[in-house]
Amino acid sequence: MLPDPMTPIRFGRLLLTGAAGNLGRELRPRLRRYCDTLRLSHRRDFGPAEPGEEIVLAHLENKAAMLALLEGVDAVVHMGGVSTEQPWQPILESNIVGAYNLYEAARHHRVWRIVFASSNHVTGFYRQDQVISPRDPARPDGLYGLSKAFGEDLAQLYFDRFGIETVSLRIGSSYAEPKDRRMLATWLSFDDLERLVVAALTAPVVGHSVIYGISDNATTWWDNTPARHVGYRPQDSSDTFRAAVEARQPRIDLDDPAARYQGGAFVRTGPFEDQA
Amino acid sequence: MLPDPMTPIRFGRLLLTGAAGNLGRELRPRLRRYCDTLRLSHRRDFGPAEPGEEIVLAHLENKAAMLALLEGVDAVVHMGGVSTEQPWQPILESNIVGAYNLYEAARHHRVWRIVFASSNHVTGFYRQDQVISPRDPARPDGLYGLSKAFGEDLAQLYFDRFGIETVSLRIGSSYAEPKDRRMLATWLSFDDLERLVVAALTAPVVGHSVIYGISDNATTWWDNTPARHVGYRPQDSSDTFRAAVEARQPRIDLDDPAARYQGGAFVRTGPFEDQA
Amino acid sequence: MLPDPMTPIRFGRLLLTGAAGNLGRELRPRLRRYCDTLRLSHRRDFGPAEPGEEIVLAHLENKAAMLALLEGVDAVVHMGGVSTEQPWQPILESNIVGAYNLYEAARHHRVWRIVFASSNHVTGFYRQDQVISPRDPARPDGLYGLSKAFGEDLAQLYFDRFGIETVSLRIGSSYAEPKDRRMLATWLSFDDLERLVVAALTAPVVGHSVIYGISDNATTWWDNTPARHVGYRPQDSSDTFRAAVEARQPRIDLDDPAARYQGGAFVRTGPFEDQA
Amino acid sequence: MLPDPMTPIRFGRLLLTGAAGNLGRELRPRLRRYCDTLRLSHRRDFGPAEPGEEIVLAHLENKAAMLALLEGVDAVVHMGGVSTEQPWQPILESNIVGAYNLYEAARHHRVWRIVFASSNHVTGFYRQDQVISPRDPARPDGLYGLSKAFGEDLAQLYFDRFGIETVSLRIGSSYAEPKDRRMLATWLSFDDLERLVVAALTAPVVGHSVIYGISDNATTWWDNTPARHVGYRPQDSSDTFRAAVEARQPRIDLDDPAARYQGGAFVRTGPFEDQA
Amino acid sequence: MLPDPMTPIRFGRLLLTGAAGNLGRELRPRLRRYCDTLRLSHRRDFGPAEPGEEIVLAHLENKAAMLALLEGVDAVVHMGGVSTEQPWQPILESNIVGAYNLYEAARHHRVWRIVFASSNHVTGFYRQDQVISPRDPARPDGLYGLSKAFGEDLAQLYFDRFGIETVSLRIGSSYAEPKDRRMLATWLSFDDLERLVVAALTAPVVGHSVIYGISDNATTWWDNTPARHVGYRPQDSSDTFRAAVEARQPRIDLDDPAARYQGGAFVRTGPFEDQA
Amino acid sequence: MLPDPMTPIRFGRLLLTGAAGNLGRELRPRLRRYCDTLRLSHRRDFGPAEPGEEIVLAHLENKAAMLALLEGVDAVVHMGGVSTEQPWQPILESNIVGAYNLYEAARHHRVWRIVFASSNHVTGFYRQDQVISPRDPARPDGLYGLSKAFGEDLAQLYFDRFGIETVSLRIGSSYAEPKDRRMLATWLSFDDLERLVVAALTAPVVGHSVIYGISDNATTWWDNTPARHVGYRPQDSSDTFRAAVEARQPRIDLDDPAARYQGGAFVRTGPFEDQA
């Protein structure tokens, strides 16, 4: 958690979806400071609410449940849905139908700001020696990345047509620390994740903005210049962990596509059906 | 039909989906010249096959049917699916699940070339005084355009990962003649549609290419320079019809969003549910 | 005059300023076909009105006169003002104060479309081996070009703020035929001038658009791609005159700045005061 | 004032116009360290000269006075002229005629370097979710911004034609501290203003360069990369004030154009004459 | 030969190197019309001079011979040197040392215009589904393309430093007709070659310009927009030959790098020494 | 030497060419920490090997010697060759033939990573008020810069064709401290040189990357954004030396081309033969 909150701007009721997921669990205690009530949602039960929280379980693909979930909400941090490469059916339900249900509910209830957990896998098929920006065309590396590209286009539509503002966070690798050499480029610390989410929630004008979620790493493939209006300034860096990570993984096999493309192992694993 | 076919390159079996739709009916007699067998598909029965044709009915959202449909096929001209702004459910089934089923079937049967009927509505929320190129970010104007943006990203994924090549045709307005002043910019004659589809089928290397489908109109919002490798050269022009169209529609109300945005009326109509 | 008018769209009352200038005299009989009444204006008397015309003399720097001039007008073709390099005072009065008066009058009378005769001298200090587009920064070659850059920025302001639409025509060299080798690049035939003005008047949506006014010359320094929405398609070309022009001017002295820069002689002549 | 001057390079006589204005008063004691004599100018009397200073009163629209003002000057920091949205006449006199007089005087006296106080209002009609650079086209938000766009084009002309170098500073909001949330993006501390002016005065080669004047704020709309040759490195940041500013202005009404556009309130206030 | 010469501008003495090569033989009778004396050069004897010609044999790597060759010359059309993929030694001698000798001789004799036969193989490693322009970075496909990239950089240096102007022609495939499907994109007719060389010789200002040498083919990988100031307008097209060429080569094996990259077979053949 | 090595990744045998040159002598003790054996090479004898070193003398233009030199090598830091403006013959031999020999040897011995000391003089003819990136076209300022442009194109070829990866370092001015005002922009500290070389050696995927070698200087002409994947983060800055350098060189004569162009004095000195 940040020792010194970047902004005191508070929301009345803030919704965090995917509250029991990896990042949801990190954000849950952090976001409580930015709202009167933190509504938490997940697919499955994850225990009781803490003070200042309320819990509403919902399946993303359930339209009525989503409509109920967004009632009375001021803004949404949408971390819910499938967050790894999985078969088409769950991705379709949670990330495509689910995203549509979320935006329809936001439109119905006039929720004007959504922070959408997109993913670097939207552009995972660029090479690791390319530096791209949020304006470069999507090159998803699997069904998961494809579904996140869909979510971003959906967010653009709901802004252009209905004025609902979204910041799509193309999150890199958000873990306690970088686990391998790819993450030296893609790592997002939990504190920087909080900074990013809060900046995305409170920036005065965002339309639909796309920003990569990374800490201040020396190595990067992503140029966030077009998103500087969001006001995100990372304060952590994978550089601290570089020596240890390189020692653990001194060699990289460039014949492996996972080593050449930004998406890493996502470019070669996955649920395509007649693959073993 | 073109009096002088641009290329004699023939396919063994060519699949035309959406064969009974508006553009499918135009393409059906034209494509016969480029293949030994033209397999025709549609959602519903549309009569008997002509010589050189075979008919296989299939619903796009039916995965097994799609697998069967692509068996033995050399290339696909995918005109099938919803082609207007409609409610979410049919768009989801035909254009999202359906597109996925098509590409999975192509991967299974090793079909290497797909011509995908995308739409100018992928970028319908650009203004009519902007000239954009296929590299500019998507700004869909409705659920239909959103589903076509999904289809393009899917095509990119199947090329990057499996080598299946696609030309996504962002078709403007393909009718016998331009009907209103917007179509002076967006019109694609049927002969030029044939030229475009044939170029897309026979260009030696396309990866995943995106190209706007328009005739050689004096007014245009779309710069196809990045797609000149496809080899499409329009030979018709809306200019021939300009005087008549302008006489029929001498005034345009710029307060109507349909007049300001490239997507025309799509930007303000549609199936969003609690709209009347 | 065009044998076959490109568009029959008519205006009620169309105002042509600078009606007795070089280009005004060419446009006067041509524009009559596009309106019920052609209001003609100039600084000094230039004879009687023809049928379908009305004449209102006005000095551009006279605000009240300009207010009167635009009353009842549907659209303006603004060819008035200083059109050569001259001392600061007349340029200030006609092209700066005058342009401001024109747009204020348009705002007052709710005139929604202005075709503004800007000039290639807005970018005259680019080299003749550079191909630029309307989006490149201004590099005026003298006070005249500077005043036209002002006029374009003014037009942008009145669109962004008040919705008044303008097409700024950066006219090259509009003469009966090209007079020297520079004009092989910059020539605009009178028929193409008419086509350009009419396209600018009748294009449905222009915001503030900038377009270079040139015929279809083989040699050009200006890429009009960003203005293709205007619908201007030149049909003449300086190529017809190339052999004759080159025979008359077989050698070019590259030590002369006039030979190196797009603005030609404008880059070295002019009224700067302690020169001569 | 900077405790540690960034550069000791001194000028013989440095002219500061607008010396009694808001920023002029800040710069006056700071610039004294960079010259033998600081000539101060303003429209109206503002008291006596301090040691190392000399005072020459002048109206910008008075050509003879401007000629006298620049005599013997090595470089100019031009902070003079109208600096807020005002009626046309004073803007015309001070910022258009005045800027012309200044550059003519510089040409006459062979003054080779001018630091020109331009304004972010040159591009005030871009949205607050756009990140632009000095190369993007002008979109002034009022007459003031328009006059500053004129000044920049004038500076470009005098460099291309006469070799007079200028750095145009598109100053954001230079105050003791940021006053509202817009200024979290646009704030320029007084110390950073000094750094910027000194860098602009002493950079070896600038031609005509345009640079936005902002501190190192986390939120920004302006990418100064094309101006990094100027050597300006801000050391202050609005981030320090963020919490306090957000607490004072917790809500922003996006229906107000002032909230959506970079120019803030300038986009909707102003002296247009038949407005009340 | 062109029935109707595009320009009558004549040179006193024009030098054509590589006069006995494939393109030299085509240009020899054509260039005679543009000069009083056509000096022809080649490495080996190729018969006697015709009227209006003079022959000077020279090896490009022989500095003294090159100095003699350029004496009294007004302009050079440099078609000499190795024009296919060959071992390093001949490429080094003819295309690297030879190009240096040529430009040094031009500098010595104050020859101000060189038309340099570069090659599309300077960028042969771009894919055939990419449309590039002369501003994109070099990606040579072999030693030949590498030597031509060197020649272009040399030409740039001699312009920037000494003012010698060059047009580098990145010639596609100049033959009587296109031989295979790659040449549908790269073909340059002999008449268009003449048009291109004459435009490059006579354009008033070229600095160092790079232009691709292709006819007006429907399929192309090269966007010559940045070189439109050269004034080259092709009048032939590979489209005429398309049906015949496609009939001869109905299938393309995309597993062959020669089919995927713009350089064609050059990308996989060549003289690298321990290959064979 | 860096007190705290950025990466512990070690090579078995690392080759440093030009080991007795200015930068070679700096790198020699620094690189020892990153390998088991540091093979050192130079043209002439430079004394005995230290522990962990081996010395192999070789002339770059000697192909057999270069083949022997690269045997058993894991990666190369190529600082060898001519590093100042010199006559054509030594540049040809060392930097053109020598670079070819180096890459042929690397190909033969399957060496997959080369760090190539290129130079800012590849782009020395850009003006000092332009900020360029590694993607802008080469504008060498002399024969030395030309030879380095050749080396970069060669590296691109050997990556595209053979997969040998290179980082081309366009080194600015690497000295103990900046010597003049130009070096305030171009300075690279020795510690940052080490950081840059080590990043270039150990970045997982580089293809052929080009990066400018500069410290974190406030003034810069080079935007390394496209090379951020290399992971180079400078920690020194010329700013520390600015006051002292400016005091030593308070005036700059802009009439001297060396003051206007990025290449400095290289743009006007050199070995062109009939110059004195």
XYZ file of N, CA, C and O in Angstrom, chain C residues 20 30 38 45 48 57 88 101 118-119 124 129 141 168 171 175 187 191 199-200 204 221 231 233 237 275:
104
model
N -13.050 41.887 -58.518
C -12.390 42.523 -59.659
C -10.908 42.174 -59.720
O -10.182 42.697 -60.572
N -18.253 32.153 -63.580
C -18.368 30.736 -63.283
C -19.282 30.485 -62.081
O -20.063 29.546 -62.073
N -25.457 36.272 -57.113
C -24.035 36.359 -56.809
C -23.737 37.794 -56.381
O -23.801 38.725 -57.188
N -14.673 50.554 -57.394
C -15.715 50.333 -58.383
C -15.178 49.529 -59.570
O -14.050 49.741 -60.032
N -20.836 47.794 -63.619
C -22.191 47.421 -63.214
C -22.369 45.918 -63.019
O -21.547 45.113 -63.464
N -19.775 47.423 -52.768
C -18.369 47.768 -52.549
C -18.092 47.840 -51.043
O -18.938 48.256 -50.267
N 3.709 46.253 -45.009
C 2.961 45.776 -43.848
C 1.577 46.432 -43.731
O 0.589 45.746 -43.460
N -12.596 41.009 -39.583
C -13.906 41.614 -39.835
C -14.826 40.660 -40.598
O -16.019 40.565 -40.312
N -6.381 31.196 -49.283
C -5.081 31.271 -48.643
C -4.030 31.164 -49.749
O -4.340 31.448 -50.918
N -2.843 30.751 -49.441
C -1.794 30.789 -50.453
C -0.715 29.778 -50.143
O -0.458 29.444 -48.983
N 6.024 28.800 -47.976
C 6.978 29.080 -49.051
C 8.425 28.826 -48.707
O 9.263 28.759 -49.611
N 12.612 20.462 -52.956
C 12.752 18.998 -52.973
C 12.090 18.363 -51.754
O 12.377 17.218 -51.431
N 6.800 32.850 -46.374
C 7.980 33.399 -47.045
C 7.982 34.923 -47.094
O 8.873 35.501 -47.728
N -9.658 26.362 -46.453
C -8.581 27.281 -46.821
C -7.872 26.709 -48.043
O -7.293 25.621 -47.974
N -3.694 28.357 -52.650
C -3.619 28.424 -54.105
C -2.166 28.514 -54.551
O -1.372 29.265 -53.979
N -3.154 30.819 -63.330
C -3.036 31.645 -64.528
C -3.577 30.845 -65.706
O -3.842 29.645 -65.591
N 1.048 25.190 -60.777
C -0.018 25.701 -61.619
C -1.403 25.159 -61.251
O -1.570 23.972 -60.972
N -10.142 26.328 -64.811
C -11.207 25.325 -64.660
C -11.032 24.527 -63.370
O -12.000 24.229 -62.661
N -16.087 22.443 -55.040
C -15.961 21.332 -54.091
C -15.921 21.862 -52.659
O -16.585 21.319 -51.766
N -15.176 22.924 -52.449
C -15.045 23.484 -51.108
C -16.371 24.055 -50.608
O -16.669 24.009 -49.416
N -20.036 18.210 -47.817
C -20.963 18.251 -46.683
C -20.336 18.662 -45.353
O -20.909 19.440 -44.625
N 4.943 19.566 -54.984
C 5.567 19.590 -53.656
C 4.529 19.370 -52.584
O 4.847 19.397 -51.395
N -13.187 16.404 -51.839
C -13.748 15.931 -53.098
C -13.261 16.681 -54.322
O -13.904 16.639 -55.369
N -11.093 16.997 -57.486
C -10.349 16.161 -58.429
C -9.963 17.021 -59.633
O -10.799 17.318 -60.486
N -3.568 19.756 -66.255
C -2.203 19.446 -65.842
C -1.235 20.388 -66.537
O -1.401 20.710 -67.722
N 15.148 47.822 -46.612
C 15.748 47.170 -47.778
C 15.559 48.075 -48.992
O 14.665 48.904 -49.021
